[in-house]
Every structure is written in C-alpha cells, then in structure tokens.
Amino acid sequence: GENVEQHPSTLSVQEGDSAVIKCTYSDSASNYFPWYKQELGKRPQLIIDIRSNVGEKKDQRIAVTLNKTAKHFSLHITETQPEDSAVYFCAASTGYNKLIFGAGTRLAVHP
Amino acid sequence: DVKVTQSSRYLVKRTGEKVFLECVQDMDHENMFWYRQDPGLGLRLIYFSYDVKMKEKGDIPEGYSVSREKKERFSLILESASTNQTSMYLCASSLGTLTGGYTFGSGTRLTVV
C-alpha cells in the first residue's frame, strides 16, 4: 500500500525566516496531495492542496511543489510568524479517495 | 458552524469493555473515515466508508469494527478495549472527489485503564 514519509519531524525557525517541509510517497498512482495544519488541542485543518496535473500552487505565504517523477512534494512557508507554530501533516490519496498521512512536522517559530 | 461532530471529547474505559465512538457529519459527504493519532506516528487509518453500509479496512483495523447505517453517521467500535488502544481518535468526512479535502471532527481522547 501507499507509504508517506515526512521530514523533518521537528523544525525551529526565527520569525521572518522560511520553512520547508518535505514528503515522499511510494504509490505512483497517487493524484492528490493535501497539507494540514494542527494547532495544539485543535483539529487538523486543510491549508493547501495540489493535484498531480499541477507542479506548483501558491496561496499568500504558503506554496506547495510536486515532483511526480521523484514522487516527492514540499510545503514552503515564507515570512514565518509565531501563529504558524503548529504540527503540519502531508498526505497522499490512493484509491477510494482515502488519505495516507505522514508522521507530522512540529514547526516552532520563535519571535 | 460545527460540521463533523464527535460525541465525546474525553473517554475513560476499562480493559475489556465494549466502546462506541460516534461521528456525525451534516455536509452530505459520501466518504467517512476513522483515524487514530499517536505522537510520532501521525494519523493512521483504521476504517473508512464510501457509502451507507459499506466499509473498508484501513492500515490498522485489528481490534476495531465500524458501522454506517445512515449516510451522516459513522461509528467506531472497540469490541474489547485494551490499553494499547489508548489514543486520540479522529473522525473525518469528504466528498467523493476529495474536493476540499477532509473535514475533521474535534477528536476523542480515549484512555483505557
């Protein structure tokens, strides 16, 4: 079945720096790649997603890139702010629209 | 504005008890999912359903079963709770095309003693 690996597990940056989180997937048939943000004690929330027919997508300070050949995709956050501190999960879809998630990255943005 | 509701936020159960976790969505979504979330392991899929009375095993179905008698409700059942089932359980729903991704419930933190 599908396997999604996510790195790093923890990431610490200074406010205003950029943050990059990387994921690789195993099933070449996967065609949908969302990213979720989970703040402490809250439910995961979708922040951006990309489909396999697109190489890059941006939404203000957040961007996602996809390399289908290498089977990896990345989340880029620019001009980080303390409110970006959270756990971020990548995921990939495979069959019946189910999502397989990575293990998560705990991002800390220090003022 | 809550769209996916899980019946309990916190539960404490004894080993061997039968446990029911309930999830209700009001968005007319076809797909519903149960995940468990453990530190360092991310979200692991237990079971999912893409239609009423339909169910499919996820990656870690052992010790669990599910029921979907109505489109809006998806129940997770622990037949005989064990301490290794202590975890955060998240319910989610989505459209069949995954447009808009998942909508998650607030989660149920289950402790089995």
Short mmCIF file of C-alpha atoms in Angstrom, two decimals, chain A:
data_model
loop_
_atom_site.label_atom_id
_atom_site.label_comp_id
_atom_site.label_asym_id
_atom_site.label_seq_id
_atom_site.Cartn_x
_atom_site.Cartn_y
_atom_site.Cartn_z
CA GLY A 1 0.00 0.00 0.00
CA GLU A 2 0.85 3.68 -0.04
CA ASN A 3 3.51 4.95 2.33
CA VAL A 4 4.24 8.62 3.02
CA GLU A 5 7.44 9.75 4.69
CA GLN A 6 7.76 13.26 6.09
CA HIS A 7 10.87 15.21 7.13
CA PRO A 8 11.92 16.80 9.37
CA SER A 9 9.99 15.69 12.44
CA THR A 10 10.75 18.99 14.17
CA LEU A 11 11.70 22.37 12.72
CA SER A 12 12.64 25.52 14.57
CA VAL A 13 12.95 28.88 12.78
CA GLN A 14 13.17 32.54 13.62
CA GLU A 15 10.24 34.79 12.82
CA GLY A 16 10.54 36.03 9.25
CA ASP A 17 12.57 33.05 8.04
CA SER A 18 11.28 30.47 5.57
CA ALA A 19 10.32 26.91 6.49
CA VAL A 20 10.32 23.89 4.20
CA ILE A 21 8.79 20.50 4.94
CA LYS A 22 9.32 17.59 2.57
CA CYS A 23 7.34 14.42 1.89
CA THR A 24 7.88 11.40 -0.32
CA TYR A 25 5.25 8.89 -1.39
CA SER A 26 5.51 5.38 -2.75
CA ASP A 27 2.43 4.85 -4.96
CA SER A 28 2.89 6.43 -8.38
CA ALA A 29 -0.90 6.32 -8.85
CA SER A 30 -1.46 8.88 -6.08
CA ASN A 31 -3.01 12.00 -7.54
CA TYR A 32 -3.96 14.33 -4.68
CA PHE A 33 -1.64 15.83 -2.07
CA PRO A 34 -3.06 17.99 0.73
CA TRP A 35 -1.34 19.64 3.67
CA TYR A 36 -2.96 20.02 7.07
CA LYS A 37 -2.11 22.27 9.99
CA GLN A 38 -2.97 21.18 13.52
CA GLU A 39 -2.67 23.72 16.30
CA LEU A 40 -2.37 22.47 19.86
CA GLY A 41 -5.61 20.89 21.04
CA LYS A 42 -7.42 21.53 17.77
CA ARG A 43 -8.50 19.51 14.77
CA PRO A 44 -6.34 19.33 11.62
CA GLN A 45 -7.29 21.97 9.06
CA LEU A 46 -6.58 21.88 5.33
CA ILE A 47 -4.23 24.73 4.39
CA ILE A 48 -3.34 23.92 0.78
CA ASP A 49 -3.58 21.04 -1.67
CA ILE A 50 -2.29 20.12 -5.10
CA ARG A 51 -3.32 17.63 -7.74
CA SER A 52 -0.94 15.60 -9.87
CA ASN A 53 -1.56 17.64 -13.03
CA VAL A 54 -0.07 20.74 -11.38
CA GLY A 55 3.57 21.34 -10.42
CA GLU A 56 3.18 24.24 -8.01
CA LYS A 57 0.46 26.09 -6.16
CA LYS A 58 0.64 29.23 -4.04
CA ASP A 59 -1.65 30.86 -1.50
CA GLN A 60 -0.19 34.01 0.03
CA ARG A 61 2.78 32.91 2.19
CA ILE A 62 2.23 29.20 1.56
CA ALA A 63 3.25 27.19 -1.50
CA VAL A 64 3.36 23.53 -2.39
CA THR A 65 5.53 21.96 -5.09
CA LEU A 66 5.14 18.49 -6.59
CA ASN A 67 7.72 16.39 -8.44
CA LYS A 68 5.86 13.35 -9.80
CA THR A 69 8.98 11.78 -11.27
CA ALA A 70 10.76 11.76 -7.94
CA LYS A 71 7.50 11.16 -6.04
CA HIS A 72 8.02 13.96 -3.60
CA PHE A 73 6.22 17.15 -2.65
CA SER A 74 7.08 20.01 -0.34
CA LEU A 75 5.42 22.75 1.70
CA HIS A 76 7.07 26.16 1.72
CA ILE A 77 6.13 28.84 4.24
CA THR A 78 7.70 32.26 3.74
CA GLU A 79 7.96 35.13 6.24
CA THR A 80 7.03 32.84 9.11
CA GLN A 81 5.06 34.24 12.03
CA PRO A 82 4.55 32.88 15.58
CA GLU A 83 0.99 31.86 14.65
CA ASP A 84 2.47 29.46 12.07
CA SER A 85 3.68 27.34 15.00
CA ALA A 86 1.81 24.01 14.78
CA VAL A 87 2.11 20.43 13.61
CA TYR A 88 1.93 20.05 9.84
CA PHE A 89 0.88 16.84 8.09
CA CYS A 90 1.30 15.93 4.45
CA ALA A 91 -0.89 13.28 2.85
CA ALA A 92 -1.39 11.42 -0.41
CA SER A 93 -4.52 9.88 -1.83
CA THR A 94 -4.71 6.39 -3.22
CA GLY A 95 -7.94 4.55 -4.12
CA TYR A 96 -11.43 5.29 -2.73
CA ASN A 97 -10.22 8.82 -2.05
CA LYS A 98 -8.65 7.84 1.27
CA LEU A 99 -5.63 9.77 2.53
CA ILE A 100 -2.43 8.30 3.89
CA PHE A 101 -0.66 10.77 6.17
CA GLY A 102 2.95 11.44 7.01
CA ALA A 103 4.09 11.34 10.64
CA GLY A 104 3.95 15.12 11.00
CA THR A 105 6.37 18.03 11.47
CA ARG A 106 6.30 20.16 14.58
CA LEU A 107 7.15 23.71 13.50
CA ALA A 108 8.18 26.27 16.10
CA VAL A 109 8.54 29.91 15.07
CA HIS A 110 10.45 31.98 17.60
CA PRO A 111 9.89 35.75 17.86
#
